[in-house]
Tab-separated table of C-alpha atoms in Angstrom:
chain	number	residue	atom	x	y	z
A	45	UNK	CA	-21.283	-52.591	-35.017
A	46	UNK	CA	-24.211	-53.006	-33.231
A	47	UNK	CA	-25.833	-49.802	-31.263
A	48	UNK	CA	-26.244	-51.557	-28.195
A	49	UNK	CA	-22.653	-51.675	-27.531
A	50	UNK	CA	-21.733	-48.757	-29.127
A	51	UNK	CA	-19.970	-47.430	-25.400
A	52	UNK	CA	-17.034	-49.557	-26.359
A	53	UNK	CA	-16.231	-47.014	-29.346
A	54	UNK	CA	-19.259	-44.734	-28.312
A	55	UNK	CA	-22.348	-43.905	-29.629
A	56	UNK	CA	-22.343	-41.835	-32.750
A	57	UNK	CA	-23.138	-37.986	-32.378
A	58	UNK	CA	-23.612	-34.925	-34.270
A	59	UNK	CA	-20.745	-32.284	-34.764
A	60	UNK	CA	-21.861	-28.868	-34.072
A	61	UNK	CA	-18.741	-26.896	-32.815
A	62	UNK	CA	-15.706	-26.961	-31.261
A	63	UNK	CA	-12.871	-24.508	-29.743
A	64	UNK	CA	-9.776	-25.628	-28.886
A	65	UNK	CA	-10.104	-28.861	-26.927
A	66	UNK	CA	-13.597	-28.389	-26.307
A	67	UNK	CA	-16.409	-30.007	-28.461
A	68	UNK	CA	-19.786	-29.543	-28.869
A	69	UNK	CA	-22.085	-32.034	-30.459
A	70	UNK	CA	-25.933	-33.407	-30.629
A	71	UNK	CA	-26.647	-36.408	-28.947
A	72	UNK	CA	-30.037	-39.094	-29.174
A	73	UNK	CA	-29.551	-39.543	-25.140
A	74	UNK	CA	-28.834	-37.357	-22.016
A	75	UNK	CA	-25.370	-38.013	-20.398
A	76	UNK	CA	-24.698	-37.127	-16.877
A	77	UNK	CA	-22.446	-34.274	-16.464
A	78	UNK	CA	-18.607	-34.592	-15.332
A	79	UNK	CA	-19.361	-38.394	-16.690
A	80	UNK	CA	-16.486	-39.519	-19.094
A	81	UNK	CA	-18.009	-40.792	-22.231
A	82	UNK	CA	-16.654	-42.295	-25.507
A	83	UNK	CA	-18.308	-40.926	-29.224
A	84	UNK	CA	-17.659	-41.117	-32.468
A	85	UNK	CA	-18.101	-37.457	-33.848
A	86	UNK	CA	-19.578	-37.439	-37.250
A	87	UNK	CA	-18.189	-34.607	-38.864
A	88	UNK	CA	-19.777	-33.083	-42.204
A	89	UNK	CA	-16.951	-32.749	-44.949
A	90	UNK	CA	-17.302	-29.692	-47.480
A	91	UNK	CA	-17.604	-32.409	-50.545
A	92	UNK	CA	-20.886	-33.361	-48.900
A	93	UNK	CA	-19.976	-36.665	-47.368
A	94	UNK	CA	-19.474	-37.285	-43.287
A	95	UNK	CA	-16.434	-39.193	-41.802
A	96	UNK	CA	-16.222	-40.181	-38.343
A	97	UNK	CA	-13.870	-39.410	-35.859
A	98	UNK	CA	-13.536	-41.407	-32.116
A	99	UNK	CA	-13.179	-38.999	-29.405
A	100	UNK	CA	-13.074	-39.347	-25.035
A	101	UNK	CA	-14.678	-36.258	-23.967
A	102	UNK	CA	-15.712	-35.557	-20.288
A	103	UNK	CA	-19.007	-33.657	-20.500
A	104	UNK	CA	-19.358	-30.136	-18.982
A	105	UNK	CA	-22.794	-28.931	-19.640
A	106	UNK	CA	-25.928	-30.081	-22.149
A	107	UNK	CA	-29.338	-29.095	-22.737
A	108	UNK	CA	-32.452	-30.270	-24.346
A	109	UNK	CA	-33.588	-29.321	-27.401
A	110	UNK	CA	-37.368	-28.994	-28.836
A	111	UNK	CA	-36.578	-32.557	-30.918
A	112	UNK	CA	-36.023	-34.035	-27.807
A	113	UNK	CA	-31.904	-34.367	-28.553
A	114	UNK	CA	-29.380	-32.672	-26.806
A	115	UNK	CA	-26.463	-30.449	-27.226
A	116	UNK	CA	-23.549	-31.207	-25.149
A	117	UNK	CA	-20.385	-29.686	-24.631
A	118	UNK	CA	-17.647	-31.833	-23.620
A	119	UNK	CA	-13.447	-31.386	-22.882
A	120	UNK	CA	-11.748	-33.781	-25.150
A	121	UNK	CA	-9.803	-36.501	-22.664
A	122	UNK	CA	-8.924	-39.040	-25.253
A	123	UNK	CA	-7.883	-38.794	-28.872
A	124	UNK	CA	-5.436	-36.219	-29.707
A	125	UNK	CA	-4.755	-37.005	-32.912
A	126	UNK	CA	-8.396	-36.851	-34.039
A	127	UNK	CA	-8.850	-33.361	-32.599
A	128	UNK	CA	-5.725	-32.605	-33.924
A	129	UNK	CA	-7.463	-33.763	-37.310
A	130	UNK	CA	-10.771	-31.766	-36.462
A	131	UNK	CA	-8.868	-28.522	-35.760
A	132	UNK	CA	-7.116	-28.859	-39.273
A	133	UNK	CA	-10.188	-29.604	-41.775
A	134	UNK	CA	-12.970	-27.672	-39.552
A	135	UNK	CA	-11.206	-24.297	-38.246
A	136	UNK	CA	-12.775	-22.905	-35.229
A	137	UNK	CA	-13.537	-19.253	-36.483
A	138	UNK	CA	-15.517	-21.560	-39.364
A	139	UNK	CA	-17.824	-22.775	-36.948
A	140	UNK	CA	-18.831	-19.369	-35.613
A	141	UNK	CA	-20.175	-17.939	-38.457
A	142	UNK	CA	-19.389	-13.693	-38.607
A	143	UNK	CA	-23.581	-13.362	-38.451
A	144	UNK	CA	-23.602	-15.472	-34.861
A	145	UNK	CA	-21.133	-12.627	-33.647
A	146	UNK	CA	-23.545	-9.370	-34.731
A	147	UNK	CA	-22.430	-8.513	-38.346
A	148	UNK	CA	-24.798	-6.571	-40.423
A	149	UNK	CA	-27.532	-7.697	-40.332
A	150	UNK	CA	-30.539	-7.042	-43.033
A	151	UNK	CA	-34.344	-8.460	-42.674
A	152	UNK	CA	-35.613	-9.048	-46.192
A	153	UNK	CA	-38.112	-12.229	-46.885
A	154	UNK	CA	-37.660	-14.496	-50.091
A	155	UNK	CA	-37.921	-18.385	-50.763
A	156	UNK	CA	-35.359	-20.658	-49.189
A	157	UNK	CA	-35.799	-24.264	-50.827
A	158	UNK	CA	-34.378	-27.505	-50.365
A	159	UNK	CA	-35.155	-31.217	-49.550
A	160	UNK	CA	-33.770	-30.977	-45.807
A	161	UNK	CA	-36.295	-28.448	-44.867
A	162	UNK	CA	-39.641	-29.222	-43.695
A	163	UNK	CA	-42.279	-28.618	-46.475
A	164	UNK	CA	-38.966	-28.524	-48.848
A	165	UNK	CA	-39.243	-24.604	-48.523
A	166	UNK	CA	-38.418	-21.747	-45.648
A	167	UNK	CA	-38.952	-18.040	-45.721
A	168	UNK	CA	-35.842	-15.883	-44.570
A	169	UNK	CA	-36.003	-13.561	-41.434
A	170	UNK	CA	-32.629	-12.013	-42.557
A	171	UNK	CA	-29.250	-11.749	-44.302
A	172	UNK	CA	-26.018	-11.108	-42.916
A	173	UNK	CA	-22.379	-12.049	-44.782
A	174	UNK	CA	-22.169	-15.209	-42.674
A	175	UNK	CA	-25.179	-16.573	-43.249
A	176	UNK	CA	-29.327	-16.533	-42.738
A	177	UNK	CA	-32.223	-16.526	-40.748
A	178	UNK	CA	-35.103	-18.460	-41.538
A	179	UNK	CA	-38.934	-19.693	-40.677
A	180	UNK	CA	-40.330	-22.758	-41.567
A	181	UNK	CA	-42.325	-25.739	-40.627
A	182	UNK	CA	-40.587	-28.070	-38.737
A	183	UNK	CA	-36.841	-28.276	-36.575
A	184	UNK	CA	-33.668	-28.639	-38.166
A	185	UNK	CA	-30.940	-31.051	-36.691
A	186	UNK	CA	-28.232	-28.487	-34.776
A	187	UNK	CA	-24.958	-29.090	-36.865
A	188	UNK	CA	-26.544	-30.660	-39.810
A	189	UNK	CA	-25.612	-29.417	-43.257
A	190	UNK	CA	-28.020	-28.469	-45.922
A	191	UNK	CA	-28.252	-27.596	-49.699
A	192	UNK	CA	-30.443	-24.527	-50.297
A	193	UNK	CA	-31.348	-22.328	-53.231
A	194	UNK	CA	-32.251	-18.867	-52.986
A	195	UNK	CA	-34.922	-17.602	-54.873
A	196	UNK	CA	-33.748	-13.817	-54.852
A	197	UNK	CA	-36.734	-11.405	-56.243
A	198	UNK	CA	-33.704	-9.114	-56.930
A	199	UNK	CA	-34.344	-7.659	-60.642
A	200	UNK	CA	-31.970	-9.418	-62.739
A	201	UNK	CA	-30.263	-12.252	-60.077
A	202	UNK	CA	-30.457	-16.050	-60.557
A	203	UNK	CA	-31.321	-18.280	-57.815
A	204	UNK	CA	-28.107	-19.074	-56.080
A	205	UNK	CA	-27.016	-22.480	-54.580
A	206	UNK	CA	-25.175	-23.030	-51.194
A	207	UNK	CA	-24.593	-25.381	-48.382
A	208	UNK	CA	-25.090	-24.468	-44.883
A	209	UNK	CA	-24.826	-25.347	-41.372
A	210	UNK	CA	-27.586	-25.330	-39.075
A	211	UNK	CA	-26.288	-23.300	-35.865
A	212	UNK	CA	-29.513	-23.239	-34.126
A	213	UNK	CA	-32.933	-24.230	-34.107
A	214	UNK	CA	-35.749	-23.259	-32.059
A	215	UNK	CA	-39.628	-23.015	-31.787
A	216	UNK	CA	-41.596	-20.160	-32.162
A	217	UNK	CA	-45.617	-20.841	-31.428
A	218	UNK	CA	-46.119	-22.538	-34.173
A	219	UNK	CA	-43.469	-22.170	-36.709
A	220	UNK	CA	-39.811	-22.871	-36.396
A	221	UNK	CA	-36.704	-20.508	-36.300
A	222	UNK	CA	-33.090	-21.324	-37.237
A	223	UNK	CA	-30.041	-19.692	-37.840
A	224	UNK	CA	-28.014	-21.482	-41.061
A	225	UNK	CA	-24.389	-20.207	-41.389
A	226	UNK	CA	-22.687	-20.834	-45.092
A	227	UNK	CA	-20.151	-23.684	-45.774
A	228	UNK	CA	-17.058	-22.720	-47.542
A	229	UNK	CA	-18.975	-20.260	-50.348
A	230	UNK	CA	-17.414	-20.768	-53.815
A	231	UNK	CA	-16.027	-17.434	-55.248
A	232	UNK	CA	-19.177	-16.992	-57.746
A	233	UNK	CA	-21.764	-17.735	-54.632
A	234	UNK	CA	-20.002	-15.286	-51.932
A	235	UNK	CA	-19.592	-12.257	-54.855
A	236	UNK	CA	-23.658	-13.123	-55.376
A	237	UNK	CA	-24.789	-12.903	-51.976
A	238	UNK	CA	-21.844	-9.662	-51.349
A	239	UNK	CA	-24.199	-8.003	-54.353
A	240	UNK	CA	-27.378	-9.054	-53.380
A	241	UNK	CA	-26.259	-7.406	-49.881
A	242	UNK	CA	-25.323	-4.318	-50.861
A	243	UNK	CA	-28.459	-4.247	-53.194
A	244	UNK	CA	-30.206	-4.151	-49.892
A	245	UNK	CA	-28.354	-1.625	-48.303
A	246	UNK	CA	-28.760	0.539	-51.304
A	247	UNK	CA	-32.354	0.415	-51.139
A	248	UNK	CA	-33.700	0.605	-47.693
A	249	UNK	CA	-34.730	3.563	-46.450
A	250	UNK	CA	-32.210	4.216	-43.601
A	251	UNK	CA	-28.597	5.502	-43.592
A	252	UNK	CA	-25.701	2.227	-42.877
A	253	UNK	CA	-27.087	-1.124	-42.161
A	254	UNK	CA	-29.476	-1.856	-39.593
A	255	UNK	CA	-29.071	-4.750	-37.081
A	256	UNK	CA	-31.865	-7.099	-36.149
A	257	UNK	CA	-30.983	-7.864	-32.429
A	258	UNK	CA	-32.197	-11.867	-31.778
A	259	UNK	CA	-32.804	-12.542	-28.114
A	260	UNK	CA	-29.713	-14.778	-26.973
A	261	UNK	CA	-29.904	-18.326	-27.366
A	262	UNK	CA	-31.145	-20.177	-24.236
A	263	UNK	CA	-28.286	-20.913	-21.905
A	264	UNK	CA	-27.945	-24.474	-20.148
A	265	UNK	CA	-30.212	-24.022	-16.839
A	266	UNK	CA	-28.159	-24.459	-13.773
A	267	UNK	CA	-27.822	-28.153	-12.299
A	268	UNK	CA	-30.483	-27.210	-9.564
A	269	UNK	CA	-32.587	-25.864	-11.806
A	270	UNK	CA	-32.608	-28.375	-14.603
A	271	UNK	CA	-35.491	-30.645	-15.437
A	272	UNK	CA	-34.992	-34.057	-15.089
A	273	UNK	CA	-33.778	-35.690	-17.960
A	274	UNK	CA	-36.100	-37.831	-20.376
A	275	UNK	CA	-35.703	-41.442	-19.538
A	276	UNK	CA	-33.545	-43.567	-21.716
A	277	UNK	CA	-34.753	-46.452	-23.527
A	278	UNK	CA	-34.298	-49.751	-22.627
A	279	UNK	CA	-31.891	-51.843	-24.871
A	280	UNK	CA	-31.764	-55.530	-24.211
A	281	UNK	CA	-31.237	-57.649	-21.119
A	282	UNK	CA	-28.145	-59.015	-18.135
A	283	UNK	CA	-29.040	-62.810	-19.311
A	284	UNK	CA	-26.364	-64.303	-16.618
A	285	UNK	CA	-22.887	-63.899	-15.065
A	286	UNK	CA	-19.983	-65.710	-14.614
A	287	UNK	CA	-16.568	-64.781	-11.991
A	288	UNK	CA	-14.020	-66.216	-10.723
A	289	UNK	CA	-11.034	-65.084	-9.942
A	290	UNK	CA	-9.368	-64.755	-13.729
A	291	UNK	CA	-12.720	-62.400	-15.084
A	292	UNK	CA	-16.405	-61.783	-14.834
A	293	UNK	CA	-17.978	-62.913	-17.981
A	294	UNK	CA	-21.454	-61.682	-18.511
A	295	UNK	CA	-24.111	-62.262	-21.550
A	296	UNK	CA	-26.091	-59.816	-22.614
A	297	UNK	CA	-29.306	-60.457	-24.996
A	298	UNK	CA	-30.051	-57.378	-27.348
A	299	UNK	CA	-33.687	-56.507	-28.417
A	300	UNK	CA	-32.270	-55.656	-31.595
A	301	UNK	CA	-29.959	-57.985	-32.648
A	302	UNK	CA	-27.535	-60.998	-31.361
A	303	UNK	CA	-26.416	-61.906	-27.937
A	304	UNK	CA	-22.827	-60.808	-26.854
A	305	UNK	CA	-20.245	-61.664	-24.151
A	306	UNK	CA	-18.832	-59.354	-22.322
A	307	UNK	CA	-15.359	-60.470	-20.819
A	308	UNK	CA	-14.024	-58.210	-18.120
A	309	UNK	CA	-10.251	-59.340	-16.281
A	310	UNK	CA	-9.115	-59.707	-13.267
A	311	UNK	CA	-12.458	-58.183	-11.149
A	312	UNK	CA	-11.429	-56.627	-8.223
A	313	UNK	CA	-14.599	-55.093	-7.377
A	314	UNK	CA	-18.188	-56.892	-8.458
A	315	UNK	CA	-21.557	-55.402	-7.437
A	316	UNK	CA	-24.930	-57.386	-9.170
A	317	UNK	CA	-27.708	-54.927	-8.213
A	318	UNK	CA	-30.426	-57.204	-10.220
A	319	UNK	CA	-32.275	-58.191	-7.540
A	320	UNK	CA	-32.697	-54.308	-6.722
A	321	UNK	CA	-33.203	-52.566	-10.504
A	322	UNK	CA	-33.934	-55.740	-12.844
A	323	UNK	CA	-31.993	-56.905	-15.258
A	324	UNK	CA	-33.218	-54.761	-18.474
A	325	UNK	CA	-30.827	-52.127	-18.954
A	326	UNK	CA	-30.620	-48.974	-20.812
A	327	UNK	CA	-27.093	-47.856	-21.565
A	328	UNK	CA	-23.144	-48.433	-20.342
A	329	UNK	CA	-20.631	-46.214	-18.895
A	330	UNK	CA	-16.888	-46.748	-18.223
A	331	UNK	CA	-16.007	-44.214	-15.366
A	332	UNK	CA	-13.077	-42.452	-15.677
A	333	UNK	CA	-12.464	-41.120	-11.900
A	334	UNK	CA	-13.802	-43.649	-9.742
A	335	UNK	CA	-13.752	-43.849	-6.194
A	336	UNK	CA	-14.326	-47.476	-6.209
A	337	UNK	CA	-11.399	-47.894	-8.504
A	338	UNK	CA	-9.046	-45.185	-6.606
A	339	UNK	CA	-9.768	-46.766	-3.192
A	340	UNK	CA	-8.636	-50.302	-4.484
A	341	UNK	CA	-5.679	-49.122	-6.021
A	342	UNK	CA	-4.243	-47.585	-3.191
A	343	UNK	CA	-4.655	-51.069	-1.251
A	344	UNK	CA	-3.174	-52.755	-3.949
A	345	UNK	CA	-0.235	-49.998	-4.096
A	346	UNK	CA	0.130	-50.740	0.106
A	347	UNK	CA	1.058	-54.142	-0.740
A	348	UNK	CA	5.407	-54.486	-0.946
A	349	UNK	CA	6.769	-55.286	-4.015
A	350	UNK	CA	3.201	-54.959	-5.486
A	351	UNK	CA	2.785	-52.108	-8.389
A	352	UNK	CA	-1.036	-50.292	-8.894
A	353	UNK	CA	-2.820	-52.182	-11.451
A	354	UNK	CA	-4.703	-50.000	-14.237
A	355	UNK	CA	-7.623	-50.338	-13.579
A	356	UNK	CA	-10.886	-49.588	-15.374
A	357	UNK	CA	-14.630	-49.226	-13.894
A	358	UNK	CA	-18.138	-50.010	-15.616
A	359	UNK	CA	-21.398	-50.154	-15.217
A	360	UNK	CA	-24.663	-50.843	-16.730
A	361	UNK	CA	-27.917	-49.163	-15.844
A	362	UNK	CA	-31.617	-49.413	-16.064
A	363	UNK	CA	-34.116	-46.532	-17.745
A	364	UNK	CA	-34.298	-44.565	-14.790
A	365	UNK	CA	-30.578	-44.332	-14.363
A	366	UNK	CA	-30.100	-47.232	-11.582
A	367	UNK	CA	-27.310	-49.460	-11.709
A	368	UNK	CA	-27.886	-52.770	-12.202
A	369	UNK	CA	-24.422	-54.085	-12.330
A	370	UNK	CA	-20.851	-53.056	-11.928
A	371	UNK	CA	-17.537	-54.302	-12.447
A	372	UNK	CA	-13.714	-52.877	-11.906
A	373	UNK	CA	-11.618	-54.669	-13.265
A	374	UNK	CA	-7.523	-55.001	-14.319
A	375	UNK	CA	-7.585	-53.671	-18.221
A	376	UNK	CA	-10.050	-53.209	-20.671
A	377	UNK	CA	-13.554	-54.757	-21.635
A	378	UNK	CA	-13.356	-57.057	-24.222
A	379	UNK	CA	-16.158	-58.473	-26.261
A	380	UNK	CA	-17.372	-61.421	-28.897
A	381	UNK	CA	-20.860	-62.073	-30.992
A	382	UNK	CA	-22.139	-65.246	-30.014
A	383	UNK	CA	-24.837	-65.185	-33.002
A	384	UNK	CA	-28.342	-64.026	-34.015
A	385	UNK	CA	-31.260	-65.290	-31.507
């Protein structure tokens, strides 16, 4: 599928977290909050492969991050069943790690390697039973999952191997911070790490284990507060339009790939805003509750023997977050390739 269209299953988006119907997850773009969006969640698996899983989530709060991505948190509207499938293979309690809630905690530096991090290598801040803390030279994607070693200068311990989960990433002058918590530790791996952390205990010079207090992580600024959003990035152009009375049919030219068609039925409500914003646009939304679409219902549902069509709103818009054209129609967008350029 081709990433321009990718609102018609959604775009695809990192799995961080989630608690009970709510989901959060890294996106490439900024969404608009209370907006209704459609992703596909790409969830790590503990055999080291990702599936995907289609999801409706209105969004509730995001923030950027120092890559330039952001972390969203969103209330799951649409798709049951695959939530239903997340809550099963990813518990909840999994994805907040024992060390994010203030477990023992133990500072101790040795060499964290592995191809994912910047530099291959990282130096650890700290140890808890849920996972580490560690420095290195670059960000880590929030929610992506990593193969380390740990090159222990305990007298007598191999290097152990483990996956992990990056929780949170941040910058720090001129070196990075993150916070990995472990995926699904082996028996062998967790008795290591359980040794290696009461090896530490044993040997520092302080009675019961000492807690290294992290300032919090940064909480989403307030919507008057919040910096405008970066702009998005233009993705192909509105070549023409077509309505009558039966559907709006419109072509749109990706700068990546092939022209589509875009077949929308039964327009009640058409607004072409090219002369205003152009005709290169950025992204797509379907909006879930739309006045448009509410106020044309209820004059279709004060017509006798008439019932309230379903009715669906869209629109496409520029990089600055104009819209450039809009459409409600009766039903569901449907598309068709009409070939390379």
């Amino acid at each position: 599928m081709n990433a321009l269209f990718s609102y018609f299953h959604g775009p695809e988006v990192g799995y961080v977290d989630h608690a009970r119907e709510l989901v959060t997850f890294l996106s490439s773009s900024p969404p608009s909050e209370g907006s209704v969006k459609k992703v596909r969640l790409s969830v790590p698996a503990e055999n080291g492969n990702i599936y995907t899983l289609p999801l409706k989530v209105r969004i509730r709060t995001f923030r950027t991050v120092e890559t330039g991505e952001c972390v969203c948190q969103g209330e799951v509207v649409g798709g049951a069943e695959h939530l239903a499938r997340l809550q099963k293979d990813v518990p909840a309690a999994a994805c907040r790690e024992p060390f994010l809630r203030g477990s023992r905690r133990l500072p101790h530096r040795i060499r964290v390697l592995g191809r994912s991090l910047p530099g291959f290598h990282a130096i650890s801040v700290d140890f808890s039973p849920g996972g580490l803390q560690v420095e290195g030279l670059g960000t880590l994607a929030v929610g992506s999952a990593l193969h380390l070693t740990l090159d222990f200068d305990t007298p007598g311990m191999e290097p152990v191997q483990c996956r992990a989960r990056v929780s949170w990433c941040r910058q720090e002058g001129k070196e990075y911070r993150a916070g990995l918590a472990y995926m699904e530790l082996p028996a062998a791996v967790r008795a290591a790490l359980d040794h290696h952390l009461s090896f530490l205990e044993s040997t520092c010079a302080f009675s019961g284990p000492q807690r290294v207090q992290l300032p919090p992580e940064p909480e989403p600024l307030p919507p008057t507060a919040r910096p405008s959003p970066p702009p998005r990035s233009p993705e192909g152009t509105l070549e023409s339009c077509r309505i009558d009375d039966r559907e709006a049919i419109l072509v749109l030219r990706s700068w990546r790939g092939p022209c589509y068609e875009l077949r929308f039925p039964k327009p009640r409500v058409v607004r072409d805003q090219r002369g205003l914003a152009g005709s290169v646009f950025a992204d797509a939304l379907e909006l879930e509750d739309s006045r448009t679409a509410t106020a044309v219902r209820r004059r279709a549902s004060s017509i006798p023997l008439e019932d309230p069509p379903p009715l669906t709103h869209y629109q496409l818009i520029n990089d600055q977050g104009e819209v450039i054209f809009e459409v409600v129609c009766q039903g569901a967008a449907a598309q068709t390739r009409l070939g390379d350029p």
